[in-house]
PDB file of N, CA and C in Angstrom:
ATOM      1  N   MET A   1      12.790 111.405 -28.364  1.00 57.00           N
ATOM      2  CA  MET A   1      12.772 110.203 -27.579  1.00 57.00           C
ATOM      3  C   MET A   1      11.656 109.309 -28.103  1.00 57.00           C
ATOM      4  N   THR A   2      11.983 108.109 -28.464  1.00 60.00           N
ATOM      5  CA  THR A   2      10.999 107.167 -28.968  1.00 60.00           C
ATOM      6  C   THR A   2      10.752 106.091 -27.935  1.00 60.00           C
ATOM      7  N   SER A   3       9.540 105.571 -27.964  1.00 63.00           N
ATOM      8  CA  SER A   3       9.212 104.503 -27.031  1.00 63.00           C
ATOM      9  C   SER A   3       8.924 103.236 -27.813  1.00 63.00           C
ATOM     10  N   THR A   4       9.196 102.125 -27.195  1.00 64.00           N
ATOM     11  CA  THR A   4       8.942 100.837 -27.805  1.00 64.00           C
ATOM     12  C   THR A   4       7.484 100.468 -27.576  1.00 64.00           C
ATOM     13  N   PRO A   5       6.785 100.049 -28.639  1.00 60.00           N
ATOM     14  CA  PRO A   5       5.392  99.664 -28.428  1.00 60.00           C
ATOM     15  C   PRO A   5       5.274  98.472 -27.493  1.00 60.00           C
ATOM     16  N   VAL A   6       4.269  98.520 -26.657  1.00 61.00           N
ATOM     17  CA  VAL A   6       4.031  97.448 -25.699  1.00 61.00           C
ATOM     18  C   VAL A   6       3.087  96.439 -26.345  1.00 61.00           C
ATOM     19  N   ILE A   7       3.478  95.178 -26.310  1.00 60.00           N
ATOM     20  CA  ILE A   7       2.659  94.107 -26.872  1.00 60.00           C
ATOM     21  C   ILE A   7       2.028  93.348 -25.719  1.00 60.00           C
ATOM     22  N   ASP A   8       0.706  93.254 -25.776  1.00 58.00           N
ATOM     23  CA  ASP A   8      -0.023  92.526 -24.741  1.00 58.00           C
ATOM     24  C   ASP A   8       0.107  91.041 -25.036  1.00 58.00           C
ATOM     25  N   SER A   9       0.900  90.338 -24.248  1.00 60.00           N
ATOM     26  CA  SER A   9       1.146  88.920 -24.503  1.00 60.00           C
ATOM     27  C   SER A   9      -0.047  88.044 -24.105  1.00 60.00           C
ATOM     28  N   ALA A  10      -0.983  88.595 -23.348  1.00 62.00           N
ATOM     29  CA  ALA A  10      -2.143  87.804 -22.944  1.00 62.00           C
ATOM     30  C   ALA A  10      -3.119  87.643 -24.108  1.00 62.00           C
ATOM     31  N   ARG A  11      -3.117  88.596 -25.030  1.00 62.00           N
ATOM     32  CA  ARG A  11      -4.020  88.534 -26.188  1.00 62.00           C
ATOM     33  C   ARG A  11      -3.207  88.239 -27.433  1.00 62.00           C
ATOM     34  N   PRO A  12      -3.534  87.189 -28.157  1.00 65.00           N
ATOM     35  CA  PRO A  12      -2.801  86.916 -29.395  1.00 65.00           C
ATOM     36  C   PRO A  12      -3.149  87.960 -30.451  1.00 65.00           C
ATOM     37  N   PRO A  13      -2.230  88.262 -31.359  1.00 66.00           N
ATOM     38  CA  PRO A  13      -2.526  89.251 -32.395  1.00 66.00           C
ATOM     39  C   PRO A  13      -3.650  88.754 -33.294  1.00 66.00           C
ATOM     40  N   ARG A  14      -4.490  89.675 -33.724  1.00 75.00           N
ATOM     41  CA  ARG A  14      -5.624  89.308 -34.579  1.00 75.00           C
ATOM     42  C   ARG A  14      -5.151  89.105 -35.998  1.00 75.00           C
ATOM     43  N   SER A  15      -5.769  88.184 -36.652  1.00 85.00           N
ATOM     44  CA  SER A  15      -5.409  87.905 -38.035  1.00 85.00           C
ATOM     45  C   SER A  15      -6.039  88.944 -38.951  1.00 85.00           C
ATOM     46  N   VAL A  16      -5.529  89.013 -40.159  1.00 85.00           N
ATOM     47  CA  VAL A  16      -6.074  89.924 -41.157  1.00 85.00           C
ATOM     48  C   VAL A  16      -7.517  89.544 -41.462  1.00 85.00           C
ATOM     49  N   ALA A  17      -7.787  88.266 -41.553  1.00 85.00           N
ATOM     50  CA  ALA A  17      -9.146  87.810 -41.835  1.00 85.00           C
ATOM     51  C   ALA A  17     -10.110  88.242 -40.731  1.00 85.00           C
ATOM     52  N   GLY A  18      -9.670  88.193 -39.500  1.00 85.00           N
ATOM     53  CA  GLY A  18     -10.513  88.631 -38.390  1.00 85.00           C
ATOM     54  C   GLY A  18     -10.812  90.116 -38.447  1.00 85.00           C
ATOM     55  N   ARG A  19      -9.792  90.901 -38.796  1.00 87.00           N
ATOM     56  CA  ARG A  19     -10.008  92.347 -38.911  1.00 87.00           C
ATOM     57  C   ARG A  19     -10.913  92.672 -40.092  1.00 87.00           C
ATOM     58  N   LEU A  20     -10.744  91.951 -41.213  1.00 88.00           N
ATOM     59  CA  LEU A  20     -11.614  92.175 -42.366  1.00 88.00           C
ATOM     60  C   LEU A  20     -13.053  91.799 -42.056  1.00 88.00           C
ATOM     61  N   ALA A  21     -13.228  90.772 -41.266  1.00 88.00           N
ATOM     62  CA  ALA A  21     -14.585  90.381 -40.865  1.00 88.00           C
ATOM     63  C   ALA A  21     -15.232  91.489 -40.041  1.00 88.00           C
ATOM     64  N   ASP A  22     -14.448  92.129 -39.160  1.00 88.00           N
ATOM     65  CA  ASP A  22     -14.971  93.249 -38.376  1.00 88.00           C
ATOM     66  C   ASP A  22     -15.377  94.408 -39.278  1.00 88.00           C
ATOM     67  N   VAL A  23     -14.561  94.688 -40.289  1.00 87.00           N
ATOM     68  CA  VAL A  23     -14.878  95.766 -41.230  1.00 87.00           C
ATOM     69  C   VAL A  23     -16.152  95.423 -41.999  1.00 87.00           C
ATOM     70  N   GLY A  24     -16.275  94.174 -42.416  1.00 88.00           N
ATOM     71  CA  GLY A  24     -17.478  93.746 -43.125  1.00 88.00           C
ATOM     72  C   GLY A  24     -18.722  93.910 -42.278  1.00 88.00           C
ATOM     73  N   ARG A  25     -18.626  93.561 -40.992  1.00 89.00           N
ATOM     74  CA  ARG A  25     -19.767  93.734 -40.101  1.00 89.00           C
ATOM     75  C   ARG A  25     -20.099  95.212 -39.908  1.00 89.00           C
ATOM     76  N   ALA A  26     -19.079  96.058 -39.852  1.00 85.00           N
ATOM     77  CA  ALA A  26     -19.320  97.494 -39.701  1.00 85.00           C
ATOM     78  C   ALA A  26     -20.034  98.048 -40.928  1.00 85.00           C
ATOM     79  N   TYR A  27     -19.586  97.662 -42.122  1.00 80.00           N
ATOM     80  CA  TYR A  27     -20.257  98.109 -43.347  1.00 80.00           C
ATOM     81  C   TYR A  27     -21.686  97.585 -43.408  1.00 80.00           C
ATOM     82  N   ALA A  28     -21.896  96.354 -43.011  1.00 85.00           N
ATOM     83  CA  ALA A  28     -23.241  95.791 -43.009  1.00 85.00           C
ATOM     84  C   ALA A  28     -24.139  96.567 -42.051  1.00 85.00           C
ATOM     85  N   GLY A  29     -23.584  97.013 -40.947  1.00 81.00           N
ATOM     86  CA  GLY A  29     -24.360  97.821 -40.010  1.00 81.00           C
ATOM     87  C   GLY A  29     -24.770  99.156 -40.607  1.00 81.00           C
ATOM     88  N   VAL A  30     -23.871  99.785 -41.369  1.00 76.00           N
ATOM     89  CA  VAL A  30     -24.190 101.063 -42.009  1.00 76.00           C
ATOM     90  C   VAL A  30     -25.235 100.863 -43.095  1.00 76.00           C
ATOM     91  N   VAL A  31     -25.037  99.847 -43.925  1.00 76.00           N
ATOM     92  CA  VAL A  31     -25.976  99.592 -45.015  1.00 76.00           C
ATOM     93  C   VAL A  31     -27.353  99.233 -44.456  1.00 76.00           C
ATOM     94  N   GLY A  32     -27.385  98.553 -43.342  1.00 80.00           N
ATOM     95  CA  GLY A  32     -28.654  98.151 -42.746  1.00 80.00           C
ATOM     96  C   GLY A  32     -29.361  99.264 -41.984  1.00 80.00           C
ATOM     97  N   CYS A  33     -28.663 100.339 -41.693  1.00 81.00           N
ATOM     98  CA  CYS A  33     -29.246 101.446 -40.942  1.00 81.00           C
ATOM     99  C   CYS A  33     -29.971 102.393 -41.903  1.00 81.00           C
ATOM    100  N   ARG A  34     -31.254 102.593 -41.694  1.00 84.00           N
ATOM    101  CA  ARG A  34     -32.049 103.404 -42.618  1.00 84.00           C
ATOM    102  C   ARG A  34     -31.645 104.864 -42.582  1.00 84.00           C
ATOM    103  N   THR A  35     -31.083 105.349 -41.480  1.00 85.00           N
ATOM    104  CA  THR A  35     -30.720 106.763 -41.405  1.00 85.00           C
ATOM    105  C   THR A  35     -29.339 107.039 -41.983  1.00 85.00           C
ATOM    106  N   SER A  36     -28.429 106.089 -41.918  1.00 83.00           N
ATOM    107  CA  SER A  36     -27.066 106.301 -42.415  1.00 83.00           C
ATOM    108  C   SER A  36     -26.875 105.884 -43.864  1.00 83.00           C
ATOM    109  N   PHE A  37     -27.728 105.009 -44.368  1.00 85.00           N
ATOM    110  CA  PHE A  37     -27.529 104.482 -45.716  1.00 85.00           C
ATOM    111  C   PHE A  37     -27.533 105.561 -46.798  1.00 85.00           C
ATOM    112  N   PRO A  38     -28.457 106.530 -46.801  1.00 88.00           N
ATOM    113  CA  PRO A  38     -28.405 107.557 -47.854  1.00 88.00           C
ATOM    114  C   PRO A  38     -27.115 108.369 -47.826  1.00 88.00           C
ATOM    115  N   LEU A  39     -26.630 108.682 -46.645  1.00 88.00           N
ATOM    116  CA  LEU A  39     -25.371 109.417 -46.534  1.00 88.00           C
ATOM    117  C   LEU A  39     -24.218 108.588 -47.079  1.00 88.00           C
ATOM    118  N   TRP A  40     -24.165 107.317 -46.717  1.00 85.00           N
ATOM    119  CA  TRP A  40     -23.108 106.431 -47.188  1.00 85.00           C
ATOM    120  C   TRP A  40     -23.169 106.274 -48.700  1.00 85.00           C
ATOM    121  N   LEU A  41     -24.372 106.098 -49.239  1.00 89.00           N
ATOM    122  CA  LEU A  41     -24.541 105.937 -50.678  1.00 89.00           C
ATOM    123  C   LEU A  41     -24.144 107.214 -51.425  1.00 89.00           C
ATOM    124  N   GLY A  42     -24.492 108.365 -50.888  1.00 93.00           N
ATOM    125  CA  GLY A  42     -24.098 109.634 -51.496  1.00 93.00           C
ATOM    126  C   GLY A  42     -22.597 109.816 -51.499  1.00 93.00           C
ATOM    127  N   GLN A  43     -21.952 109.448 -50.413  1.00 92.00           N
ATOM    128  CA  GLN A  43     -20.488 109.548 -50.348  1.00 92.00           C
ATOM    129  C   GLN A  43     -19.835 108.591 -51.331  1.00 92.00           C
ATOM    130  N   LEU A  44     -20.400 107.407 -51.488  1.00 91.00           N
ATOM    131  CA  LEU A  44     -19.874 106.437 -52.444  1.00 91.00           C
ATOM    132  C   LEU A  44     -19.982 106.973 -53.866  1.00 91.00           C
ATOM    133  N   ALA A  45     -21.140 107.552 -54.206  1.00 96.00           N
ATOM    134  CA  ALA A  45     -21.330 108.121 -55.541  1.00 96.00           C
ATOM    135  C   ALA A  45     -20.406 109.311 -55.769  1.00 96.00           C
ATOM    136  N   SER A  46     -20.212 110.127 -54.751  1.00 96.00           N
ATOM    137  CA  SER A  46     -19.325 111.284 -54.862  1.00 96.00           C
ATOM    138  C   SER A  46     -17.883 110.850 -55.085  1.00 96.00           C
ATOM    139  N   SER A  47     -17.433 109.852 -54.359  1.00 94.00           N
ATOM    140  CA  SER A  47     -16.064 109.352 -54.536  1.00 94.00           C
ATOM    141  C   SER A  47     -15.868 108.769 -55.936  1.00 94.00           C
ATOM    142  N   PHE A  48     -16.877 108.057 -56.432  1.00 95.00           N
ATOM    143  CA  PHE A  48     -16.812 107.503 -57.782  1.00 95.00           C
ATOM    144  C   PHE A  48     -16.716 108.630 -58.808  1.00 95.00           C
ATOM    145  N   GLY A  49     -17.509 109.674 -58.636  1.00 95.00           N
ATOM    146  CA  GLY A  49     -17.473 110.816 -59.539  1.00 95.00           C
ATOM    147  C   GLY A  49     -16.133 111.537 -59.492  1.00 95.00           C
ATOM    148  N   ASP A  50     -15.573 111.699 -58.303  1.00 93.00           N
ATOM    149  CA  ASP A  50     -14.254 112.336 -58.180  1.00 93.00           C
ATOM    150  C   ASP A  50     -13.188 111.542 -58.926  1.00 93.00           C
ATOM    151  N   THR A  51     -13.261 110.217 -58.823  1.00 92.00           N
ATOM    152  CA  THR A  51     -12.288 109.373 -59.510  1.00 92.00           C
ATOM    153  C   THR A  51     -12.433 109.484 -61.023  1.00 92.00           C
ATOM    154  N   LEU A  52     -13.674 109.473 -61.517  1.00 96.00           N
ATOM    155  CA  LEU A  52     -13.880 109.635 -62.956  1.00 96.00           C
ATOM    156  C   LEU A  52     -13.394 110.993 -63.442  1.00 96.00           C
ATOM    157  N   HIS A  53     -13.624 112.034 -62.658  1.00 93.00           N
ATOM    158  CA  HIS A  53     -13.155 113.372 -63.023  1.00 93.00           C
ATOM    159  C   HIS A  53     -11.634 113.408 -63.112  1.00 93.00           C
ATOM    160  N   TYR A  54     -10.969 112.822 -62.147  1.00 92.00           N
ATOM    161  CA  TYR A  54      -9.506 112.812 -62.136  1.00 92.00           C
ATOM    162  C   TYR A  54      -8.960 112.086 -63.367  1.00 92.00           C
ATOM    163  N   ILE A  55      -9.546 110.942 -63.694  1.00 94.00           N
ATOM    164  CA  ILE A  55      -9.102 110.188 -64.873  1.00 94.00           C
ATOM    165  C   ILE A  55      -9.340 111.007 -66.137  1.00 94.00           C
ATOM    166  N   ALA A  56     -10.492 111.665 -66.225  1.00 95.00           N
ATOM    167  CA  ALA A  56     -10.807 112.461 -67.410  1.00 95.00           C
ATOM    168  C   ALA A  56      -9.829 113.619 -67.573  1.00 95.00           C
ATOM    169  N   VAL A  57      -9.457 114.272 -66.498  1.00 93.00           N
ATOM    170  CA  VAL A  57      -8.508 115.392 -66.579  1.00 93.00           C
ATOM    171  C   VAL A  57      -7.136 114.893 -67.014  1.00 93.00           C
ATOM    172  N   VAL A  58      -6.699 113.767 -66.498  1.00 94.00           N
ATOM    173  CA  VAL A  58      -5.402 113.207 -66.898  1.00 94.00           C
ATOM    174  C   VAL A  58      -5.409 112.885 -68.388  1.00 94.00           C
ATOM    175  N   VAL A  59      -6.472 112.245 -68.875  1.00 95.00           N
ATOM    176  CA  VAL A  59      -6.569 111.911 -70.296  1.00 95.00           C
ATOM    177  C   VAL A  59      -6.618 113.186 -71.139  1.00 95.00           C
ATOM    178  N   LEU A  60      -7.374 114.183 -70.694  1.00 95.00           N
ATOM    179  CA  LEU A  60      -7.475 115.440 -71.428  1.00 95.00           C
ATOM    180  C   LEU A  60      -6.126 116.133 -71.547  1.00 95.00           C
ATOM    181  N   VAL A  61      -5.386 116.210 -70.467  1.00 94.00           N
ATOM    182  CA  VAL A  61      -4.070 116.857 -70.500  1.00 94.00           C
ATOM    183  C   VAL A  61      -3.141 116.094 -71.436  1.00 94.00           C
ATOM    184  N   PHE A  62      -3.183 114.784 -71.389  1.00 95.00           N
ATOM    185  CA  PHE A  62      -2.300 114.016 -72.281  1.00 95.00           C
ATOM    186  C   PHE A  62      -2.692 114.203 -73.740  1.00 95.00           C
ATOM    187  N   ARG A  63      -3.981 114.212 -74.022  1.00 96.00           N
ATOM    188  CA  ARG A  63      -4.419 114.382 -75.417  1.00 96.00           C
ATOM    189  C   ARG A  63      -4.121 115.788 -75.928  1.00 96.00           C
ATOM    190  N   MET A  64      -4.194 116.780 -75.059  1.00 95.00           N
ATOM    191  CA  MET A  64      -3.934 118.158 -75.489  1.00 95.00           C
ATOM    192  C   MET A  64      -2.448 118.422 -75.693  1.00 95.00           C
ATOM    193  N   THR A  65      -1.614 117.840 -74.833  1.00 94.00           N
ATOM    194  CA  THR A  65      -0.178 118.129 -74.897  1.00 94.00           C
ATOM    195  C   THR A  65       0.621 117.003 -75.531  1.00 94.00           C
ATOM    196  N   GLY A  66       0.187 115.762 -75.360  1.00 93.00           N
ATOM    197  CA  GLY A  66       0.934 114.625 -75.867  1.00 93.00           C
ATOM    198  C   GLY A  66       2.210 114.356 -75.086  1.00 93.00           C
ATOM    199  N   GLN A  67       2.330 114.972 -73.936  1.00 94.00           N
ATOM    200  CA  GLN A  67       3.559 114.836 -73.144  1.00 94.00           C
ATOM    201  C   GLN A  67       3.261 114.209 -71.787  1.00 94.00           C
ATOM    202  N   GLY A  68       4.050 113.221 -71.474  1.00 92.00           N
ATOM    203  CA  GLY A  68       3.923 112.596 -70.166  1.00 92.00           C
ATOM    204  C   GLY A  68       4.361 113.520 -69.055  1.00 92.00           C
ATOM    205  N   LEU A  69       5.268 114.451 -69.375  1.00 94.00           N
ATOM    206  CA  LEU A  69       5.754 115.395 -68.365  1.00 94.00           C
ATOM    207  C   LEU A  69       4.609 116.299 -67.894  1.00 94.00           C
ATOM    208  N   ALA A  70       3.732 116.685 -68.800  1.00 93.00           N
ATOM    209  CA  ALA A  70       2.581 117.511 -68.420  1.00 93.00           C
ATOM    210  C   ALA A  70       1.650 116.723 -67.504  1.00 93.00           C
ATOM    211  N   VAL A  71       1.450 115.462 -67.803  1.00 94.00           N
ATOM    212  CA  VAL A  71       0.609 114.607 -66.953  1.00 94.00           C
ATOM    213  C   VAL A  71       1.272 114.442 -65.592  1.00 94.00           C
ATOM    214  N   ALA A  72       2.570 114.267 -65.577  1.00 94.00           N
ATOM    215  CA  ALA A  72       3.282 114.130 -64.301  1.00 94.00           C
ATOM    216  C   ALA A  72       3.142 115.402 -63.471  1.00 94.00           C
ATOM    217  N   GLY A  73       3.212 116.561 -64.127  1.00 94.00           N
ATOM    218  CA  GLY A  73       3.013 117.829 -63.416  1.00 94.00           C
ATOM    219  C   GLY A  73       1.618 117.938 -62.839  1.00 94.00           C
ATOM    220  N   LEU A  74       0.623 117.512 -63.607  1.00 91.00           N
ATOM    221  CA  LEU A  74      -0.752 117.526 -63.130  1.00 91.00           C
ATOM    222  C   LEU A  74      -0.913 116.614 -61.914  1.00 91.00           C
ATOM    223  N   VAL A  75      -0.375 115.421 -61.995  1.00 90.00           N
ATOM    224  CA  VAL A  75      -0.479 114.467 -60.899  1.00 90.00           C
ATOM    225  C   VAL A  75       0.233 115.017 -59.653  1.00 90.00           C
ATOM    226  N   ALA A  76       1.399 115.618 -59.848  1.00 92.00           N
ATOM    227  CA  ALA A  76       2.142 116.176 -58.717  1.00 92.00           C
ATOM    228  C   ALA A  76       1.363 117.334 -58.096  1.00 92.00           C
ATOM    229  N   ALA A  77       0.703 118.140 -58.936  1.00 90.00           N
ATOM    230  CA  ALA A  77      -0.063 119.270 -58.406  1.00 90.00           C
ATOM    231  C   ALA A  77      -1.325 118.802 -57.675  1.00 90.00           C
ATOM    232  N   ALA A  78      -1.820 117.624 -58.026  1.00 85.00           N
ATOM    233  CA  ALA A  78      -3.045 117.121 -57.406  1.00 85.00           C
ATOM    234  C   ALA A  78      -2.803 116.435 -56.075  1.00 85.00           C
ATOM    235  N   ILE A  79      -1.552 116.204 -55.711  1.00 84.00           N
ATOM    236  CA  ILE A  79      -1.247 115.554 -54.442  1.00 84.00           C
ATOM    237  C   ILE A  79      -1.530 116.555 -53.329  1.00 84.00           C
ATOM    238  N   PRO A  80      -2.367 116.172 -52.358  1.00 79.00           N
ATOM    239  CA  PRO A  80      -2.706 117.120 -51.281  1.00 79.00           C
ATOM    240  C   PRO A  80      -1.495 117.416 -50.402  1.00 79.00           C
ATOM    241  N   GLY A  81      -1.431 118.619 -49.939  1.00 71.00           N
ATOM    242  CA  GLY A  81      -0.330 119.036 -49.065  1.00 71.00           C
ATOM    243  C   GLY A  81      -0.558 118.607 -47.633  1.00 71.00           C
ATOM    244  N   PRO A  82       0.399 118.925 -46.776  1.00 69.00           N
ATOM    245  CA  PRO A  82       0.286 118.529 -45.363  1.00 69.00           C
ATOM    246  C   PRO A  82      -0.775 119.260 -44.618  1.00 69.00           C
TER     247      PRO A  82
END
């Protein structure tokens, strides 16, 4: 059984720009907080490192095998499960 979402007609829908402004203010709050900034910066560096590692593994598999099918298998295996 599915339900229809209820739309509050008293409040107009927020624009994308308004939501992005809220996100920007939230990030500014984290960056400005002396206790949360090191954690946020560490997570940012970790995510950057994970991305570089993933790219390096894809390039390595392609250079070792020369086959796109091997790269496709690697990418499929890297997709997280449910």
